[in-house]
Coordinates of C-alpha atoms in Angstrom, one line a residue:
M1 CA 4.5 -3.3 -22.8
K2 CA 4.3 0.4 -21.8
I3 CA 1.5 1.4 -19.4
D4 CA 0.6 4.4 -17.1
G5 CA 0.4 3.9 -13.4
V6 CA -1.3 5.4 -10.3
F7 CA -0.3 4.6 -6.6
S8 CA -2.5 5.3 -3.6
G9 CA -1.5 6.7 -0.3
G10 CA -1.1 4.6 2.9
G11 CA 1.8 5.5 5.0
I12 CA 4.2 2.7 5.9
K13 CA 1.6 0.4 4.1
G14 CA 3.2 1.6 0.9
L15 CA 5.6 -1.3 1.2
A16 CA 2.7 -3.4 -0.4
L17 CA 2.9 -1.1 -3.4
V18 CA 6.6 -1.9 -3.7
G19 CA 5.7 -5.6 -3.6
A20 CA 3.1 -5.1 -6.4
Y21 CA 5.6 -3.1 -8.5
E22 CA 8.1 -6.1 -8.3
E23 CA 5.4 -8.3 -9.9
I24 CA 4.7 -5.6 -12.5
E25 CA 8.4 -5.4 -13.4
R26 CA 8.6 -9.3 -13.6
R27 CA 5.9 -9.2 -16.2
G28 CA 7.9 -6.7 -18.4
L29 CA 5.4 -3.9 -17.9
R30 CA 7.0 -0.4 -18.0
F31 CA 5.6 2.8 -16.8
V32 CA 5.6 5.9 -19.1
R33 CA 3.7 8.2 -16.8
L34 CA 3.1 7.8 -13.1
A35 CA 0.9 9.6 -10.5
G36 CA 0.5 9.1 -6.7
T37 CA -0.6 10.5 -3.4
S38 CA 1.3 10.4 -0.1
A39 CA 3.1 7.0 0.1
G40 CA 2.2 6.5 -3.6
S41 CA 4.0 9.7 -4.4
I42 CA 7.2 8.3 -3.0
V43 CA 6.8 5.1 -4.9
A44 CA 5.8 6.9 -8.2
A45 CA 8.8 9.2 -7.9
L46 CA 11.3 6.4 -7.2
I47 CA 10.1 4.5 -10.2
A48 CA 10.3 7.5 -12.4
A49 CA 13.8 8.0 -11.2
G50 CA 14.7 4.5 -12.4
Y51 CA 14.8 2.5 -9.1
T52 CA 13.8 -1.1 -9.2
S53 CA 11.4 -2.6 -6.7
K54 CA 14.2 -4.4 -4.8
E55 CA 16.1 -1.1 -4.6
I56 CA 13.2 0.8 -3.4
Y57 CA 12.5 -1.8 -0.7
Q58 CA 16.1 -1.7 0.4
L59 CA 16.1 2.1 0.6
V60 CA 13.1 2.0 2.9
S61 CA 14.7 -0.8 5.0
D62 CA 17.9 1.1 5.5
V63 CA 16.4 4.4 6.4
N64 CA 16.8 5.5 10.0
M65 CA 13.2 6.1 11.2
E66 CA 14.5 7.8 14.4
L67 CA 16.2 10.4 12.2
M68 CA 13.0 10.7 9.9
L69 CA 10.8 11.5 12.9
D70 CA 12.5 14.8 13.6
A71 CA 10.6 16.3 16.5
R72 CA 11.6 19.8 17.5
K73 CA 14.0 19.9 20.5
S74 CA 12.7 21.5 23.8
I75 CA 13.6 21.5 27.5
I76 CA 9.9 20.8 28.0
P77 CA 9.1 17.1 28.6
F78 CA 8.2 15.5 25.2
A79 CA 4.9 14.1 26.4
F80 CA 3.7 17.7 27.0
Y81 CA 5.7 19.4 24.3
K82 CA 4.4 17.1 21.5
W83 CA 0.8 18.7 22.1
L84 CA 2.3 22.1 21.9
S85 CA 3.9 21.1 18.6
V86 CA 0.6 20.1 17.2
Y87 CA -1.0 23.2 18.4
W88 CA 1.6 25.8 17.3
K89 CA 3.5 23.9 14.5
L90 CA 0.5 21.8 13.3
G91 CA 2.5 18.6 13.4
L92 CA 4.6 16.3 15.7
Y93 CA 7.5 16.1 13.3
K94 CA 9.1 18.7 11.0
G95 CA 9.5 16.5 8.0
V96 CA 12.8 18.3 7.1
E97 CA 14.8 15.0 7.4
F98 CA 12.3 13.1 5.2
E99 CA 12.7 15.8 2.4
K100 CA 16.5 15.8 2.8
W101 CA 16.4 12.0 2.4
M102 CA 14.2 12.1 -0.7
T103 CA 16.4 14.9 -2.2
E104 CA 19.5 12.7 -1.9
I105 CA 18.1 9.5 -3.2
L106 CA 16.5 11.3 -6.2
A107 CA 19.8 13.2 -6.9
A108 CA 21.6 9.7 -7.0
K109 CA 19.6 9.1 -10.2
G110 CA 20.1 12.6 -11.5
L111 CA 16.6 14.1 -10.5
R112 CA 16.2 17.3 -8.6
T113 CA 13.4 19.3 -10.2
F114 CA 10.5 18.4 -12.4
S115 CA 12.4 19.8 -15.4
D116 CA 14.7 16.8 -15.1
L117 CA 11.8 14.5 -16.2
P118 CA 9.9 14.5 -19.5
P119 CA 6.7 16.7 -19.3
K120 CA 3.7 14.9 -17.5
T121 CA 5.9 11.9 -16.5
L122 CA 5.2 12.5 -12.8
R123 CA 2.2 14.0 -11.1
L124 CA 1.6 14.2 -7.4
V125 CA -1.5 15.2 -5.4
A126 CA -1.4 17.4 -2.4
S127 CA -4.2 19.4 -0.4
D128 CA -4.1 23.2 -0.1
I129 CA -6.3 23.7 3.1
S130 CA -5.7 27.4 3.0
N131 CA -7.8 27.7 -0.2
G132 CA -9.8 24.4 0.3
K133 CA -8.7 22.7 -2.9
M134 CA -6.8 19.9 -4.3
I135 CA -3.6 20.7 -6.2
V136 CA -1.7 18.6 -8.7
L137 CA 2.0 18.9 -8.7
P138 CA 3.7 20.3 -10.7
D139 CA 0.8 21.3 -12.9
D140 CA -0.9 23.7 -10.6
L141 CA 2.2 25.4 -9.3
E142 CA 1.8 28.2 -11.9
K143 CA -1.3 29.3 -10.2
Y144 CA 0.9 30.1 -7.1
G145 CA 3.3 32.2 -9.3
I146 CA 5.9 29.2 -9.1
S147 CA 7.6 27.7 -12.2
P148 CA 6.6 24.1 -12.4
G149 CA 9.9 23.0 -13.9
S150 CA 12.1 24.6 -11.3
F151 CA 10.3 23.0 -8.4
P152 CA 12.1 20.3 -6.4
I153 CA 10.5 16.9 -6.7
A154 CA 11.5 16.0 -3.0
K155 CA 9.5 19.0 -1.8
A156 CA 6.5 18.1 -3.9
I157 CA 6.7 14.5 -2.3
R158 CA 6.9 16.0 1.1
M159 CA 3.8 18.2 0.4
S160 CA 1.9 15.2 -0.8
S161 CA 3.0 13.0 2.3
S162 CA 2.4 15.6 5.1
I163 CA 0.0 13.5 7.2
P164 CA -2.1 16.0 9.1
Y165 CA -0.9 16.4 12.7
F166 CA 1.9 13.9 12.2
F167 CA 4.1 16.0 10.0
E168 CA 4.1 19.8 9.9
P169 CA 2.4 21.2 6.7
V170 CA 4.6 22.7 4.0
K171 CA 4.0 26.4 3.6
I172 CA 4.3 28.0 0.2
R173 CA 4.1 31.7 -0.7
S174 CA 2.1 32.8 -3.5
R175 CA 0.6 36.1 -4.8
D176 CA -2.1 36.2 -2.1
G177 CA 0.1 35.2 0.8
I178 CA 1.0 32.0 2.6
N179 CA -0.7 28.7 1.7
V180 CA -0.7 25.7 4.0
I181 CA -0.3 22.4 2.1
V182 CA -1.0 18.9 3.6
D183 CA -1.2 15.2 2.6
G184 CA -3.0 14.7 -0.7
G185 CA -4.9 11.9 0.8
V186 CA -7.2 14.5 2.5
L187 CA -8.9 15.0 -0.8
S188 CA -7.9 12.3 -3.3
N189 CA -6.0 9.3 -1.9
F190 CA -6.1 7.4 -5.2
P191 CA -6.0 9.8 -8.2
M192 CA -6.9 7.3 -11.0
W193 CA -8.8 10.3 -12.5
L194 CA -5.6 11.9 -13.6
F195 CA -5.0 9.2 -16.4
D196 CA -8.3 7.4 -16.8
Q197 CA -11.2 9.9 -17.6
E198 CA -14.5 9.4 -19.2
N199 CA -14.7 10.3 -23.0
V200 CA -11.0 10.8 -23.1
Q201 CA -8.9 8.6 -25.3
K202 CA -6.2 6.8 -23.3
L203 CA -2.7 6.8 -24.6
R204 CA -2.0 3.4 -23.2
P205 CA -3.4 1.1 -20.6
V206 CA -3.7 2.7 -17.1
L207 CA -3.0 0.5 -14.0
G208 CA -4.0 1.5 -10.5
I209 CA -2.6 0.0 -7.3
T210 CA -4.4 0.9 -4.1
L211 CA -4.2 -0.3 -0.4
S212 CA -7.8 -1.0 -0.1
A213 CA -9.7 -4.4 0.1
N214 CA -12.3 -3.6 -2.5
E215 CA -14.1 -0.9 -4.5
Y216 CA -14.4 1.5 -1.5
E217 CA -17.3 -0.4 0.0
H218 CA -16.6 0.6 3.7
K219 CA -18.1 -0.9 6.8
K220 CA -20.5 1.6 8.5
H221 CA -18.7 3.7 10.8
K222 CA -19.5 3.5 14.6
I223 CA -19.6 7.0 16.0
K224 CA -20.1 7.2 19.8
N225 CA -17.3 9.6 20.8
A226 CA -15.2 12.4 19.6
I227 CA -12.3 10.3 18.6
Q228 CA -14.5 8.1 16.5
L229 CA -16.1 11.2 14.9
F230 CA -12.7 12.5 13.9
T231 CA -11.7 9.1 12.5
A232 CA -15.0 8.9 10.5
L233 CA -14.6 12.5 9.2
F234 CA -11.0 11.8 8.0
E235 CA -11.9 8.5 6.3
T236 CA -14.9 10.1 4.6
M237 CA -12.7 13.0 3.3
K238 CA -9.9 10.6 2.2
D239 CA -12.1 8.3 0.1
A240 CA -15.3 10.3 -0.9
H241 CA -13.8 11.9 -4.0
D242 CA -12.3 8.7 -5.4
S243 CA -15.1 6.4 -4.5
R244 CA -17.5 8.6 -6.5
Y245 CA -15.2 8.5 -9.4
I246 CA -14.4 4.7 -9.5
S247 CA -16.9 2.7 -11.5
K248 CA -17.1 -0.9 -12.8
K249 CA -15.4 0.4 -15.9
H250 CA -12.3 1.4 -13.8
V251 CA -12.2 -1.4 -11.2
K252 CA -11.0 -3.9 -14.0
N253 CA -7.9 -1.8 -14.1
I254 CA -7.1 -1.7 -10.4
I255 CA -5.1 -3.9 -8.1
F256 CA -6.8 -3.9 -4.6
I257 CA -4.4 -4.8 -1.7
P258 CA -6.1 -5.4 1.7
T259 CA -3.9 -4.0 4.4
E260 CA -6.3 -3.8 7.3
G261 CA -4.8 -4.0 10.9
I262 CA -1.7 -1.8 10.2
L263 CA -1.7 1.8 10.9
P264 CA -0.3 4.1 8.2
V265 CA 2.0 5.9 10.7
D266 CA 3.4 2.7 12.3
F267 CA 6.9 3.5 11.0
H268 CA 8.5 1.2 13.6
L269 CA 7.0 -1.8 12.1
A270 CA 9.1 -4.9 12.6
E271 CA 11.1 -6.2 9.6
E272 CA 9.0 -9.4 9.4
K273 CA 5.8 -7.3 9.1
R274 CA 7.4 -5.2 6.4
Q275 CA 8.3 -8.3 4.4
E276 CA 4.8 -9.5 4.8
L277 CA 3.4 -6.3 3.4
F278 CA 5.8 -6.5 0.4
A279 CA 4.8 -10.2 -0.1
L280 CA 1.1 -9.2 0.2
G281 CA 1.4 -6.6 -2.6
K282 CA 3.3 -9.1 -4.9
E283 CA 0.7 -11.7 -4.2
H284 CA -2.3 -9.6 -5.1
A285 CA -0.5 -8.2 -8.1
K286 CA 0.1 -11.7 -9.4
I287 CA -3.5 -12.7 -9.0
F288 CA -4.7 -9.5 -10.8
L289 CA -2.2 -9.6 -13.6
D290 CA -2.8 -13.3 -14.4
K291 CA -6.3 -12.3 -15.6
W292 CA -5.8 -8.6 -16.5
S293 CA -7.3 -7.9 -20.0
Y294 CA -5.9 -4.7 -21.3

């Protein structure tokens, strides 16, 4: 059966999304349109390119994380220089190697720009913090004077995955100057709204997969210092838009995968833990799909 799919962000925890995809594949469900944010943008793009769940897992397992974490070189001791990088470059790592990797693995399937896919097949969310707004790629690129079809998919993924302070933002030039783009999770970590809108007839069933334990019912934040304040602010920004949108009507079409206890930026996660994440996603997808009524 043909369906549309939406994948949430979550950094390295996105391996659970790949596990869920394996179970979805096994059931004979096939995605026509895909959307995602951050880690979800990677998974969505690789599925759109034609990779299987096992191939995606292998790609992530084989990647050299030391290469992906491409800090700028300096004679200044790294412990001090990393804070200078955050201050002047707005991120610890450049993100160039990550984009290069994405370019290569997409090109292996014949994908380079959005014109290599049927229209509306793939939509990714990023955050334009220069203008304070969410952008959907490639749809909104015209507003920046950029041809959507000619835009590289790998760069769009990098934009959607530029975790603030971790990876340097992507800067794009438009008619009104330079715009700074960061991780889509800042404004919409789980963009179900792209395919499942009130009073709009769906073309086919929409299935969402998110790295969350429930319907965004968070524990109350404890805020007693500046670090806890920053954490609470970021968590609120990340989920506020989506939690307002998701209703009982939408919950019945969402696979929730609890991944507490693992940091999104723990890219040196041991292989055993990676396999556990994959298995966790597969398990929750199985439980959900056994009773999914579409």
